[in-house]
Amino acid sequence: MNCFKPALFALALAASNGAFGHAVVTHNSLKLNPVPLQQASEVALSFNSKVELDLSEVFLVSAGDKMQTITATPGEKPGQVLLHLPALEAGEYAIKLKIFAADGHLSEDLLRFFVKPAK
């Protein structure tokens, strides 16, 4: 049984190293700053690694699975990205990310959010 421990350790180490090659969202501003009704706005994302925006794609998904490309620009810090959203009506939306990490790994993510109607 003891002869398997080094092999299991090596396997676990190899598996964990693969996870670090992907750009994973570690923070998004949607949690603290909801998207305002009928106003263009920005969403800030932080990733666990540098990202290649020239190779990446970011979409706004609205009702009926309508997708439109949105602009993403580098933030002030490494791994930070700013998404520029158009003015939105009340409803449910998502941001679909296809992000390339600086080492070439592709990651995909979907961030759901709501724009609430005025009270």
Coordinates of N, CA, C and O in Angstrom, one line a residue:
M1 N 0.8 -1.2 0.0 CA 0.0 0.0 0.0 C 0.9 1.3 0.0 O 0.5 2.2 -0.6
N2 N 2.0 1.2 0.7 CA 2.9 2.4 0.8 C 3.5 2.7 -0.5 O 3.9 3.8 -0.8
C3 N 3.7 1.7 -1.4 CA 4.3 2.0 -2.7 C 3.4 2.8 -3.6 O 3.8 3.5 -4.5
F4 N 2.1 2.9 -3.3 CA 1.2 3.7 -4.1 C 1.2 5.2 -3.7 O 0.8 6.0 -4.4
K5 N 1.6 5.5 -2.5 CA 1.6 6.9 -2.0 C 2.4 7.8 -2.9 O 1.9 8.9 -3.2
P6 N 3.6 7.5 -3.2 CA 4.3 8.4 -4.1 C 3.7 8.6 -5.5 O 3.6 9.7 -6.0
A7 N 3.1 7.5 -6.0 CA 2.4 7.6 -7.3 C 1.2 8.5 -7.2 O 0.9 9.3 -8.1
L8 N 0.4 8.3 -6.1 CA -0.8 9.1 -5.9 C -0.4 10.6 -5.7 O -1.1 11.5 -6.2
F9 N 0.6 10.9 -5.0 CA 1.1 12.2 -4.7 C 1.5 12.9 -6.1 O 1.1 14.0 -6.4
A10 N 2.2 12.2 -6.9 CA 2.6 12.7 -8.2 C 1.4 12.9 -9.1 O 1.4 13.9 -9.8
L11 N 0.5 12.0 -9.1 CA -0.7 12.2 -9.9 C -1.5 13.4 -9.4 O -2.0 14.2 -10.2
A12 N -1.7 13.6 -8.1 CA -2.4 14.8 -7.6 C -1.7 16.1 -7.9 O -2.3 17.1 -8.3
L13 N -0.3 16.1 -7.8 CA 0.4 17.2 -8.2 C 0.3 17.6 -9.6 O 0.1 18.7 -10.0
A14 N 0.3 16.6 -10.5 CA 0.2 16.9 -11.9 C -1.2 17.4 -12.3 O -1.4 18.3 -13.1
A15 N -2.2 16.9 -11.6 CA -3.6 17.3 -11.9 C -3.8 18.7 -11.4 O -4.5 19.6 -12.0
S16 N -3.2 19.1 -10.2 CA -3.4 20.4 -9.7 C -2.6 21.5 -10.6 O -3.1 22.6 -10.7
N17 N -1.5 21.1 -11.1 CA -0.8 22.0 -12.0 C -1.5 22.4 -13.2 O -1.5 23.5 -13.7
G18 N -2.3 21.5 -13.8 CA -3.1 21.8 -15.0 C -4.2 22.8 -14.7 O -4.5 23.6 -15.6
A19 N -4.7 22.9 -13.5 CA -5.8 23.8 -13.2 C -5.2 25.3 -13.2 O -6.0 26.2 -13.4
F20 N -4.0 25.4 -12.9 CA -3.4 26.8 -12.8 C -3.2 27.4 -14.2 O -3.0 28.6 -14.3
G21 N -3.3 26.6 -15.3 CA -3.1 27.2 -16.6 C -4.3 27.9 -17.2 O -4.2 28.5 -18.2
H22 N -5.4 27.8 -16.5 CA -6.7 28.4 -17.0 C -7.0 29.7 -16.3 O -6.7 29.8 -15.1
A23 N -7.5 30.6 -17.1 CA -7.9 31.9 -16.5 C -9.3 31.7 -15.8 O -10.3 31.5 -16.5
V24 N -9.3 31.9 -14.5 CA -10.5 31.7 -13.7 C -10.9 33.0 -13.1 O -10.0 33.7 -12.6
V25 N -12.2 33.4 -13.2 CA -12.6 34.6 -12.6 C -12.6 34.5 -11.1 O -13.2 33.6 -10.5
T26 N -11.8 35.3 -10.4 CA -11.7 35.3 -9.0 C -12.6 36.4 -8.3 O -12.8 36.3 -7.1
H27 N -13.0 37.4 -9.1 CA -13.8 38.5 -8.6 C -14.5 39.1 -9.7 O -14.0 39.3 -10.8
N28 N -15.8 39.5 -9.5 CA -16.5 40.4 -10.5 C -17.3 41.4 -9.7 O -17.7 41.2 -8.6
S29 N -17.4 42.6 -10.3 CA -18.0 43.8 -9.7 C -19.5 43.7 -9.7 O -20.2 44.5 -9.0
L30 N -20.1 42.7 -10.3 CA -21.6 42.5 -10.4 C -22.1 42.3 -9.0 O -23.2 42.7 -8.7
K31 N -21.3 41.7 -8.1 CA -21.8 41.4 -6.8 C -22.0 42.6 -5.9 O -22.9 42.7 -5.1
L32 N -21.1 43.6 -6.1 CA -21.1 44.8 -5.3 C -21.8 46.0 -6.0 O -22.4 46.9 -5.4
N33 N -21.7 46.0 -7.3 CA -22.3 47.1 -8.1 C -23.2 46.6 -9.2 O -22.8 46.3 -10.3
P34 N -24.5 46.5 -8.9 CA -25.5 46.0 -9.9 C -25.4 46.9 -11.2 O -25.2 48.1 -11.1
V35 N -25.8 46.3 -12.3 CA -25.8 47.1 -13.6 C -27.0 48.0 -13.5 O -28.1 47.5 -13.2
P36 N -26.8 49.3 -13.8 CA -27.9 50.2 -13.7 C -28.9 50.1 -14.9 O -28.5 49.7 -16.0
L37 N -30.1 50.5 -14.6 CA -31.2 50.5 -15.7 C -30.9 51.6 -16.7 O -30.6 52.7 -16.3
Q38 N -30.9 51.3 -18.0 CA -30.8 52.2 -19.1 C -29.6 53.1 -19.0 O -29.7 54.3 -19.5
Q39 N -28.5 52.6 -18.6 CA -27.3 53.4 -18.5 C -26.1 52.5 -19.0 O -26.0 51.4 -18.5
A40 N -25.3 53.0 -19.9 CA -24.1 52.2 -20.2 C -23.2 52.1 -18.9 O -23.2 53.0 -18.0
S41 N -22.6 51.0 -18.8 CA -21.8 50.7 -17.5 C -20.6 49.8 -17.8 O -20.4 49.3 -18.9
E42 N -19.8 49.6 -16.8 CA -18.6 48.8 -16.8 C -18.8 47.7 -15.8 O -19.3 47.9 -14.7
V43 N -18.3 46.5 -16.1 CA -18.1 45.4 -15.2 C -16.7 45.1 -15.1 O -16.0 44.9 -16.1
A44 N -16.1 45.0 -13.9 CA -14.7 44.7 -13.7 C -14.6 43.2 -13.3 O -15.3 42.7 -12.4
L45 N -13.7 42.5 -14.0 CA -13.4 41.1 -13.7 C -12.0 41.0 -13.3 O -11.1 41.7 -13.9
S46 N -11.7 40.1 -12.3 CA -10.3 39.8 -12.0 C -10.1 38.3 -12.2 O -11.0 37.5 -11.9
F47 N -9.0 38.0 -12.9 CA -8.6 36.6 -13.2 C -7.4 36.2 -12.4 O -6.6 37.0 -11.9
N48 N -7.2 34.9 -12.2 CA -6.1 34.4 -11.4 C -4.8 34.4 -12.2 O -3.8 34.0 -11.7
S49 N -4.9 34.8 -13.5 CA -3.7 34.9 -14.3 C -3.9 36.0 -15.4 O -5.0 36.6 -15.5
K50 N -2.8 36.4 -16.1 CA -2.9 37.3 -17.1 C -3.7 36.7 -18.3 O -3.7 35.5 -18.4
V51 N -4.5 37.5 -19.0 CA -5.3 37.0 -20.1 C -4.9 37.7 -21.4 O -4.4 38.8 -21.4
E52 N -5.2 37.0 -22.5 CA -4.9 37.5 -23.9 C -6.2 38.0 -24.4 O -7.0 37.2 -25.0
L53 N -6.5 39.3 -24.3 CA -7.8 39.8 -24.8 C -7.9 39.8 -26.3 O -9.0 39.6 -26.8
D54 N -6.8 39.9 -27.0 CA -6.9 39.9 -28.5 C -7.4 38.5 -29.0 O -7.9 38.5 -30.1
L55 N -7.2 37.5 -28.2 CA -7.6 36.1 -28.6 C -8.9 35.7 -28.0 O -9.5 34.7 -28.3
S56 N -9.4 36.5 -27.0 CA -10.6 36.2 -26.3 C -11.9 36.8 -26.9 O -11.8 37.7 -27.7
E57 N -13.0 36.2 -26.5 CA -14.3 36.7 -26.9 C -15.2 36.9 -25.7 O -15.2 36.1 -24.8
V58 N -16.0 38.0 -25.7 CA -16.9 38.3 -24.6 C -18.2 38.7 -25.2 O -18.3 39.6 -26.1
F59 N -19.3 38.1 -24.7 CA -20.6 38.3 -25.3 C -21.6 38.7 -24.2 O -21.5 38.2 -23.1
L60 N -22.6 39.6 -24.5 CA -23.7 39.8 -23.7 C -24.8 38.9 -24.2 O -25.1 39.0 -25.4
V61 N -25.4 38.2 -23.3 CA -26.5 37.3 -23.7 C -27.8 37.8 -23.1 O -27.9 38.1 -21.9
S62 N -28.8 38.1 -23.9 CA -30.1 38.6 -23.5 C -31.2 37.6 -23.8 O -31.0 36.5 -24.3
A63 N -32.5 38.0 -23.4 CA -33.6 37.1 -23.6 C -33.6 36.5 -25.0 O -33.3 37.2 -26.0
G64 N -34.0 35.2 -25.1 CA -34.1 34.5 -26.4 C -32.7 34.1 -26.8 O -32.5 33.8 -28.0
D65 N -31.7 34.1 -25.9 CA -30.3 33.7 -26.2 C -29.7 34.5 -27.3 O -28.9 34.1 -28.1
K66 N -30.1 35.8 -27.4 CA -29.5 36.8 -28.3 C -28.1 37.1 -27.8 O -28.0 37.6 -26.6
M67 N -27.1 37.0 -28.6 CA -25.7 37.3 -28.2 C -25.2 38.5 -29.0 O -25.4 38.5 -30.2
Q68 N -24.6 39.4 -28.3 CA -23.9 40.5 -28.9 C -22.5 40.6 -28.3 O -22.3 40.5 -27.1
T69 N -21.5 40.9 -29.2 CA -20.1 41.1 -28.7 C -20.1 42.4 -27.9 O -20.6 43.4 -28.2
I70 N -19.3 42.3 -26.8 CA -19.1 43.5 -26.0 C -17.6 43.7 -25.9 O -16.8 42.8 -26.0
T71 N -17.2 45.0 -25.7 CA -15.8 45.3 -25.7 C -15.2 45.0 -24.3 O -15.8 45.3 -23.3
A72 N -14.0 44.5 -24.3 CA -13.2 44.2 -23.1 C -11.9 44.9 -23.2 O -11.2 44.8 -24.3
T73 N -11.5 45.6 -22.2 CA -10.2 46.3 -22.2 C -9.4 45.9 -20.9 O -10.0 45.5 -19.9
P74 N -8.1 46.0 -21.0 CA -7.3 45.6 -19.8 C -7.6 46.6 -18.7 O -7.8 47.8 -18.9
G75 N -7.6 46.1 -17.4 CA -7.7 47.0 -16.3 C -6.3 47.5 -15.8 O -5.4 47.3 -16.5
E76 N -6.3 48.1 -14.7 CA -5.1 48.6 -14.2 C -4.1 47.6 -13.7 O -2.9 47.8 -13.7
K77 N -4.6 46.5 -13.2 CA -3.8 45.4 -12.6 C -3.7 44.2 -13.5 O -4.6 44.0 -14.4
P78 N -2.6 43.4 -13.4 CA -2.5 42.2 -14.3 C -3.7 41.3 -13.9 O -4.1 41.1 -12.8
G79 N -4.3 40.7 -15.0 CA -5.4 39.8 -14.8 C -6.8 40.5 -14.6 O -7.8 39.9 -14.4
Q80 N -6.8 41.9 -14.6 CA -8.0 42.6 -14.5 C -8.5 43.0 -15.9 O -7.8 43.4 -16.7
V81 N -9.8 42.9 -16.1 CA -10.5 43.2 -17.4 C -11.7 44.0 -17.1 O -12.5 43.7 -16.2
L82 N -11.9 45.0 -17.9 CA -13.1 45.8 -17.9 C -14.0 45.5 -19.0 O -13.6 45.6 -20.2
L83 N -15.3 45.2 -18.8 CA -16.3 44.9 -19.8 C -17.2 46.2 -19.9 O -17.7 46.7 -18.9
H84 N -17.4 46.6 -21.2 CA -18.2 47.8 -21.4 C -19.6 47.4 -21.9 O -19.7 46.9 -23.0
L85 N -20.6 47.6 -21.0 CA -21.9 47.2 -21.3 C -22.7 48.3 -21.9 O -22.6 49.5 -21.4
P86 N -23.6 48.1 -22.9 CA -24.5 49.1 -23.4 C -25.6 49.4 -22.4 O -25.7 48.6 -21.4
A87 N -26.4 50.4 -22.6 CA -27.6 50.7 -21.7 C -28.5 49.5 -21.9 O -28.8 49.0 -23.0
L88 N -29.0 49.0 -20.8 CA -29.8 47.8 -20.8 C -31.2 48.1 -20.1 O -31.3 48.8 -19.2
E89 N -32.2 47.4 -20.7 CA -33.5 47.4 -20.1 C -33.6 46.4 -18.9 O -32.7 45.6 -18.8
A90 N -34.6 46.5 -18.1 CA -34.8 45.6 -17.0 C -34.9 44.2 -17.6 O -35.5 43.9 -18.7
G91 N -34.3 43.2 -16.9 CA -34.4 41.8 -17.3 C -33.2 41.0 -16.9 O -32.4 41.5 -16.1
E92 N -33.2 39.8 -17.3 CA -32.1 38.8 -17.0 C -31.1 38.8 -18.1 O -31.5 38.7 -19.3
Y93 N -29.8 38.8 -17.8 CA -28.8 38.8 -18.8 C -27.7 37.9 -18.3 O -27.7 37.4 -17.2
A94 N -26.7 37.6 -19.2 CA -25.5 36.9 -18.8 C -24.4 37.4 -19.6 O -24.5 38.0 -20.7
I95 N -23.2 37.3 -19.1 CA -21.9 37.6 -19.8 C -21.3 36.3 -20.1 O -21.0 35.5 -19.2
K96 N -21.1 36.0 -21.4 CA -20.4 34.7 -21.8 C -19.0 35.0 -22.1 O -18.7 35.9 -22.9
L97 N -18.1 34.3 -21.4 CA -16.6 34.6 -21.6 C -16.0 33.4 -22.3 O -16.2 32.2 -21.9
K98 N -15.1 33.7 -23.2 CA -14.2 32.7 -23.8 C -12.9 33.4 -23.7 O -12.5 34.2 -24.5
I99 N -12.1 33.1 -22.7 CA -10.9 33.8 -22.3 C -9.7 32.9 -22.4 O -9.7 31.8 -21.9
F100 N -8.7 33.4 -23.1 CA -7.4 32.7 -23.2 C -6.5 33.3 -22.2 O -6.2 34.5 -22.1
A101 N -5.9 32.4 -21.4 CA -4.9 32.7 -20.4 C -3.6 33.0 -21.2 O -3.5 32.6 -22.3
A102 N -2.7 33.7 -20.6 CA -1.4 34.1 -21.2 C -0.7 32.9 -21.7 O 0.1 33.0 -22.6
D103 N -0.9 31.7 -21.0 CA -0.1 30.5 -21.4 C -0.9 29.7 -22.5 O -0.5 28.7 -22.9
G104 N -2.0 30.3 -23.0 CA -2.7 29.7 -24.1 C -3.9 28.8 -23.8 O -4.6 28.3 -24.7
H105 N -4.2 28.5 -22.5 CA -5.3 27.7 -22.2 C -6.6 28.5 -22.3 O -6.7 29.7 -21.9
L106 N -7.6 27.9 -22.9 CA -8.9 28.5 -23.1 C -9.8 28.2 -21.9 O -9.9 27.0 -21.5
S107 N -10.5 29.2 -21.4 CA -11.5 29.0 -20.3 C -12.8 29.6 -20.8 O -12.8 30.6 -21.4
E108 N -13.9 29.0 -20.4 CA -15.2 29.5 -20.7 C -16.0 29.7 -19.4 O -15.9 28.8 -18.5
D109 N -16.8 30.7 -19.3 CA -17.6 31.0 -18.1 C -18.8 31.7 -18.5 O -18.9 32.3 -19.6
L110 N -19.8 31.7 -17.6 CA -21.1 32.4 -17.8 C -21.5 33.1 -16.5 O -21.6 32.4 -15.5
L111 N -21.6 34.4 -16.5 CA -21.9 35.2 -15.4 C -23.3 35.7 -15.6 O -23.5 36.6 -16.4
R112 N -24.2 35.3 -14.8 CA -25.6 35.7 -14.9 C -25.9 36.9 -14.0 O -25.3 37.0 -12.9
F113 N -26.7 37.8 -14.4 CA -27.1 39.0 -13.6 C -28.4 39.5 -14.1 O -29.0 39.2 -15.1
F114 N -29.0 40.4 -13.2 CA -30.3 41.0 -13.5 C -30.1 42.5 -13.5 O -29.3 43.1 -12.8
V115 N -30.9 43.2 -14.4 CA -31.1 44.6 -14.3 C -32.5 44.8 -13.8 O -33.5 44.3 -14.4
K116 N -32.6 45.4 -12.7 CA -33.9 45.6 -12.0 C -34.6 46.8 -12.5 O -34.0 47.9 -12.7
P117 N -35.9 46.7 -12.6 CA -36.7 47.9 -13.0 C -36.7 49.0 -11.9 O -36.4 48.7 -10.7
A118 N -36.9 50.2 -12.4 CA -36.9 51.3 -11.4 C -38.1 51.2 -10.5 O -39.2 50.6 -10.9
K119 N -38.0 51.6 -9.2 CA -39.1 51.4 -8.2 C -40.0 52.6 -8.3 O -39.7 53.7 -8.6

